[in-house]
mmCIF file of C-alpha atoms in Angstrom:
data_model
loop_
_atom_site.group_PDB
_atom_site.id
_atom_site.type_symbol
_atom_site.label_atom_id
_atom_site.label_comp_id
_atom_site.label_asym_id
_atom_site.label_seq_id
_atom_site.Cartn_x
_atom_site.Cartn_y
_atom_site.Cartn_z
ATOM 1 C CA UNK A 210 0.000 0.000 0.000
ATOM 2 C CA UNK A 211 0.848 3.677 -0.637
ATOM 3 C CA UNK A 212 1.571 5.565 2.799
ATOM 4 C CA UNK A 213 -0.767 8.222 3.819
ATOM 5 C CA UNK A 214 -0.206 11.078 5.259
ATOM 6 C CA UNK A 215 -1.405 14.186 3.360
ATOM 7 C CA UNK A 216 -4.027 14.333 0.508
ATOM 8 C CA UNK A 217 -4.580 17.032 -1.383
ATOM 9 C CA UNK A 218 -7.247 17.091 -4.095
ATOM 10 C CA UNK A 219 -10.198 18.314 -5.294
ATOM 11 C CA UNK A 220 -13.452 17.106 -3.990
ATOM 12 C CA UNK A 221 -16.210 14.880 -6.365
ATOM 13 C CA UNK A 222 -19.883 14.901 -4.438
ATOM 14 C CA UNK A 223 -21.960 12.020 -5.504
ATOM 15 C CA UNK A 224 -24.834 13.031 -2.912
ATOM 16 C CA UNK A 225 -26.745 9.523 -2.986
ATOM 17 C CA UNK A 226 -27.963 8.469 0.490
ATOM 18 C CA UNK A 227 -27.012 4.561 1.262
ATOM 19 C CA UNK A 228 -24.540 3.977 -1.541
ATOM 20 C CA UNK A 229 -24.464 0.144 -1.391
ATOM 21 C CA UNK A 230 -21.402 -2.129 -2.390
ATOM 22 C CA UNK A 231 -23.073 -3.542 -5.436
ATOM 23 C CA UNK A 232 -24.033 -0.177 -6.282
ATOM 24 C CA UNK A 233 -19.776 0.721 -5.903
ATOM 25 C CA UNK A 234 -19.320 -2.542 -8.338
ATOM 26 C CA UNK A 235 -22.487 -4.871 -9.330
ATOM 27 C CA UNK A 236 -21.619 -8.167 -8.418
ATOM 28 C CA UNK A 237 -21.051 -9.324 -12.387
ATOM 29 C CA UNK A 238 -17.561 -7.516 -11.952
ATOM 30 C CA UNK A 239 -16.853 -10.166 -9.023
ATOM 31 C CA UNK A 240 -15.942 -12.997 -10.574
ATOM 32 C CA UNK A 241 -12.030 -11.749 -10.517
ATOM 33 C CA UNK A 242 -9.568 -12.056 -7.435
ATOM 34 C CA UNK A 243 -7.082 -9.583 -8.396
ATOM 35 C CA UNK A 244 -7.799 -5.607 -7.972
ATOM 36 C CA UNK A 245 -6.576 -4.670 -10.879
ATOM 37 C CA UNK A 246 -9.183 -3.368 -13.617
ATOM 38 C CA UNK A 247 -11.803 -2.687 -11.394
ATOM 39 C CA UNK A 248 -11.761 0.634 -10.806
ATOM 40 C CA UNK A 249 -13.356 0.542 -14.358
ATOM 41 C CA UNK A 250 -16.624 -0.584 -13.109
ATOM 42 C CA UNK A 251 -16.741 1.900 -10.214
ATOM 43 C CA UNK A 252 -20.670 2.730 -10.289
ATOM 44 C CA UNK A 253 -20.640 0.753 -13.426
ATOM 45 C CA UNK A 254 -24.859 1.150 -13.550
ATOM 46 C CA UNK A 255 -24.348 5.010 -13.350
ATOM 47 C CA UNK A 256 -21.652 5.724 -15.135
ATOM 48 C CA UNK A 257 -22.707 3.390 -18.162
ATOM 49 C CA UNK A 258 -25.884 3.297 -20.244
ATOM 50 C CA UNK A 259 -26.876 -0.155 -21.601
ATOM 51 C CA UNK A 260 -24.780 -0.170 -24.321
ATOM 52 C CA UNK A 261 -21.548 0.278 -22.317
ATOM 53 C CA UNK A 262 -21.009 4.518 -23.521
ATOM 54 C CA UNK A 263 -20.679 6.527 -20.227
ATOM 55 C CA UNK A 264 -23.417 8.663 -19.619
ATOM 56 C CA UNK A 265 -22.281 12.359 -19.654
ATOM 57 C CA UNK A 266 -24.474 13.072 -16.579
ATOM 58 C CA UNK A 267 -22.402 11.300 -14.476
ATOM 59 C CA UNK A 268 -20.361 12.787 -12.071
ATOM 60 C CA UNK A 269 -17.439 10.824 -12.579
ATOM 61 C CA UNK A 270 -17.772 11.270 -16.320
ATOM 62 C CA UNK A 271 -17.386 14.952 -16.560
ATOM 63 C CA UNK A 272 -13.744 16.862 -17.322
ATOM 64 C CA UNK A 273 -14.087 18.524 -13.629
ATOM 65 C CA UNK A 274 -13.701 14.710 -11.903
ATOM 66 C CA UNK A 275 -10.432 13.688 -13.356
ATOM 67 C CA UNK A 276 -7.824 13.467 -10.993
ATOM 68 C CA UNK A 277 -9.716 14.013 -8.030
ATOM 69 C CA UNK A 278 -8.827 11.376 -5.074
ATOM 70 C CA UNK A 279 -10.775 12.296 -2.412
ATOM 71 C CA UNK A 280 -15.166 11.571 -2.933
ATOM 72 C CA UNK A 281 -17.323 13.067 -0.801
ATOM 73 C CA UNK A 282 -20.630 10.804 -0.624
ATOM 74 C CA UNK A 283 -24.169 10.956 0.874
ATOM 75 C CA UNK A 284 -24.989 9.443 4.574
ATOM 76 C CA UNK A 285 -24.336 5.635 4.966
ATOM 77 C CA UNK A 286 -22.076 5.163 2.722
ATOM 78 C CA UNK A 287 -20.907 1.244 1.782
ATOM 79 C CA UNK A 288 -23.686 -0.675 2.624
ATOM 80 C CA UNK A 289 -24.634 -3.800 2.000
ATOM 81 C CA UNK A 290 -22.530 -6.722 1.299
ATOM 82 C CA UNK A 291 -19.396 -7.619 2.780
ATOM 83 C CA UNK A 292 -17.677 -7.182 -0.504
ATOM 84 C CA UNK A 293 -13.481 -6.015 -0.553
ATOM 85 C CA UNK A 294 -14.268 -5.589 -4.072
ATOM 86 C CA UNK A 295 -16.005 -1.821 -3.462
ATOM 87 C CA UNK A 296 -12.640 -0.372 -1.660
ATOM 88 C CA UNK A 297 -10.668 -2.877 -4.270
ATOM 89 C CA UNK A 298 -12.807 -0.765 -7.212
ATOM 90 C CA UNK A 299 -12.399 3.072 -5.686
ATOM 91 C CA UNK A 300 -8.636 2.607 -4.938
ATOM 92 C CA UNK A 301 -7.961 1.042 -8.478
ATOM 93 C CA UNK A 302 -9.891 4.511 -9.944
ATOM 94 C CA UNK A 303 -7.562 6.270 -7.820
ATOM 95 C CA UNK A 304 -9.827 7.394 -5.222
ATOM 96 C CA UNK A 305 -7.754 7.622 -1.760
ATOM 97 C CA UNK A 306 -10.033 8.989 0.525
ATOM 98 C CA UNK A 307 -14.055 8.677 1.051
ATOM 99 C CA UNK A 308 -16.060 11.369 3.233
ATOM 100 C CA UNK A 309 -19.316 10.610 4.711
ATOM 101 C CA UNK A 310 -21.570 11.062 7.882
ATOM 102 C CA UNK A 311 -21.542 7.554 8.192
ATOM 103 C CA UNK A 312 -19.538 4.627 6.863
ATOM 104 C CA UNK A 313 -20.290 0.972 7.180
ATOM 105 C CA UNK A 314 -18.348 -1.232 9.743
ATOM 106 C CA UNK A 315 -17.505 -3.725 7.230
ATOM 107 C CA UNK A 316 -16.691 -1.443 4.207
ATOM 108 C CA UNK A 317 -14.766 0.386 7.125
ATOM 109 C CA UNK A 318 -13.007 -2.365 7.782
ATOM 110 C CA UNK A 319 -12.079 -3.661 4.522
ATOM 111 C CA UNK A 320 -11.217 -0.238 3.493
ATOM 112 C CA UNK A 321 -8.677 0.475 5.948
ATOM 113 C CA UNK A 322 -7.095 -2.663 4.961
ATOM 114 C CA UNK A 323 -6.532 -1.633 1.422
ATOM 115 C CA UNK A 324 -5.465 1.805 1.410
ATOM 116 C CA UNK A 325 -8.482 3.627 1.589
ATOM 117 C CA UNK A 326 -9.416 6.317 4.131
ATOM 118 C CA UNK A 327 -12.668 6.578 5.280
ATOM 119 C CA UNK A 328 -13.436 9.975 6.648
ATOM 120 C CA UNK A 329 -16.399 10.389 8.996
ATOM 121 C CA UNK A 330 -17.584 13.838 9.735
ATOM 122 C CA UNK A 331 -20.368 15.562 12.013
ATOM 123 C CA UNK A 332 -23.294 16.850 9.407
ATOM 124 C CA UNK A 333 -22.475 20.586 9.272
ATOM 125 C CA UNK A 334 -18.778 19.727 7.854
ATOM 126 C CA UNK A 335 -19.988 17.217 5.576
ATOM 127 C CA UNK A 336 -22.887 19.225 4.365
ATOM 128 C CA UNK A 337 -20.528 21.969 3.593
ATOM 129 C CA UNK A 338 -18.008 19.421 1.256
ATOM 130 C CA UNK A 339 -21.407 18.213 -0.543
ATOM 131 C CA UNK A 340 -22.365 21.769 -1.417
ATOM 132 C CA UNK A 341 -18.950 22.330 -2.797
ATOM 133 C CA UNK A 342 -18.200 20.199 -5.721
ATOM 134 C CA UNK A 343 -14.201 20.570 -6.791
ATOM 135 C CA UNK A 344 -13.327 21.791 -3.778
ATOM 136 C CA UNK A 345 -9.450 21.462 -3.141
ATOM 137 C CA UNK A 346 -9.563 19.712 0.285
ATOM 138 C CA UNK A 347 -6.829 19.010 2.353
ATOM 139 C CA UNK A 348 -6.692 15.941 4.652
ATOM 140 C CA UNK A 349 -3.928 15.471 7.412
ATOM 141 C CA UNK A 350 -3.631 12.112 8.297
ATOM 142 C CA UNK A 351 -1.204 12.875 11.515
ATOM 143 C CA UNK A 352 -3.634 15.463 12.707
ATOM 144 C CA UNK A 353 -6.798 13.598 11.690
ATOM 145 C CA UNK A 354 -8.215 16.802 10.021
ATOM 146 C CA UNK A 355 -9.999 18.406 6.747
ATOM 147 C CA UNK A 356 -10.031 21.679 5.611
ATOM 148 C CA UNK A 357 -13.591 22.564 4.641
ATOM 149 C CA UNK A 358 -14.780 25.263 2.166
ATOM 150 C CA UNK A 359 -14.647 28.641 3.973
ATOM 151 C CA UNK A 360 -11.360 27.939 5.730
ATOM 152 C CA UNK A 361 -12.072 25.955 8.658
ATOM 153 C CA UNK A 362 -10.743 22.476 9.695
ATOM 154 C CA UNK A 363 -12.912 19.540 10.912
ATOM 155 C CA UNK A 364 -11.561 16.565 13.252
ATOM 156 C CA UNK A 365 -12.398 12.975 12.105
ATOM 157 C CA UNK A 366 -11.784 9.677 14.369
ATOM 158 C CA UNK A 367 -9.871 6.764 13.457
ATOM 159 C CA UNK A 368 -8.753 3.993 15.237
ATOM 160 C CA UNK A 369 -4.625 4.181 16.368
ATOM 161 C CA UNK A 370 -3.417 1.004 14.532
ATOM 162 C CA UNK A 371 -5.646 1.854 11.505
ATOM 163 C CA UNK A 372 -3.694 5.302 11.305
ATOM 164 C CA UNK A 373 -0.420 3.972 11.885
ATOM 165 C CA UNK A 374 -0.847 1.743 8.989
ATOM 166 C CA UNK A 375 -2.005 3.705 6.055
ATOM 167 C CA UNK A 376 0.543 5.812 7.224
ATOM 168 C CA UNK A 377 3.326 3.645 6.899
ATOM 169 C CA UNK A 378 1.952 1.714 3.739
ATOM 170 C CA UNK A 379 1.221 -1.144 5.407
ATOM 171 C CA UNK A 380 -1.625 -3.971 5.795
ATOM 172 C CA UNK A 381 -2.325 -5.885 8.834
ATOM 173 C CA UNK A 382 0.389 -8.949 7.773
ATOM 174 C CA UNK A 383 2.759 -6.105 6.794
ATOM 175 C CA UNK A 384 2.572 -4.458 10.100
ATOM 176 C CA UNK A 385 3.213 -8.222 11.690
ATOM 177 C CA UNK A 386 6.553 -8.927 9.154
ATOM 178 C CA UNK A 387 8.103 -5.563 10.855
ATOM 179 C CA UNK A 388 8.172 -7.119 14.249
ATOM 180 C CA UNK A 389 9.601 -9.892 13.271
ATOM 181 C CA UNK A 390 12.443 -9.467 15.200
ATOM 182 C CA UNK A 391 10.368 -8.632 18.708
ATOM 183 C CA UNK A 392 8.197 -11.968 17.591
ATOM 184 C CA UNK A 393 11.351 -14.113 17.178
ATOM 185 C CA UNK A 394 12.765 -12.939 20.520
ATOM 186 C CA UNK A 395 9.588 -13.434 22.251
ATOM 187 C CA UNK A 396 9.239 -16.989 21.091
ATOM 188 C CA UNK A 397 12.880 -17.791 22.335
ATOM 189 C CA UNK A 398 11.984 -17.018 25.757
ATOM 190 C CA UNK A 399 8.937 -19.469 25.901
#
């Protein structure tokens, strides 16, 4: 994984209330077990009509999207399924970084483990990111904070170990291989 400390980027605002996981990638993209590819069917049912052509209404689909990292989505966001292909589908599109008022625990979860930072803010700093589309946000890792349209800063929670983590690049097993050495001595003694 990619450490995380800093992201800067501008903000894309898909609005929907209880974004799903098969609504992140319909389950017909799941028949693959690496995550390469498929941040190509991100949204897949929104950002394509029937015939496969992206559908210029579509957020994601319009010149002002490219290159942003960070999304800012409606409340309850990752629902659903247990699926590690959503997180699997945003990071591959290059998304580092989701905002919501409320994430699932098991999107959470799965997130965290693959380089993606869920953000979780109180409504009046969320409802200030939705209503400002493109905004160039910047999110401090260290200090667990966002700079919201206006000029102020909101806090966010996460977990210590989940911090620690993305920002040394690492997954749960990678964490685990640098203590090898404490492990090894550990097991000596017993």
């Amino acid at each position: 994984m990619e450490p995380i400390r800093v992201i800067e980027s501008r903000t894309v605002v898909i609005p929907r209330e209880n974004v799903d996981t098969d609504q992140i990638i319909p389950g017909r993209f799941l028949k693959v077990t690496d995550k390469k590819g498929l941040g190509k069917a991100l949204f897949s049912d929104w950002r394509y009509d029937a015939d496969g052509r992206p559908r210029a209404d579509f957020v994601l689909n319009t010149p002002a999207a490219q290159g942003c990292t960070v999304l800012v989505a409606g409340d309850n966001f990752g629902c659903g399924s247990s699926r590690e292909h959503a997180p699997w589908a945003l990071v591959d599109y290059g998304i580092k970084a989701v905002i919501s008022t409320r994430v699932a625990d098991i999107f959470r979860s799965n997130s965290l483990k693959n380089g993606l930072l869920p953000i979780v803010l109180e409504p009046a700093a969320h409802a200030s990111l939705i209503a400002a589309p493109g905004f160039e946000i910047r999110i401090d890792l260290e200090r667990q904070t966002v700079t919201l349209p206006g000029g102020g800063t909101a806090k966010f929670p996460i977990e210590t170990f989940s911090r620690y983590c993305l920002m040394n690049g690492v997954d749960e097993l990678g964490f685990l291989l640098t203590q090898a050495d404490a492990i090894a001595a550990f097991e000596s003694k017993v």
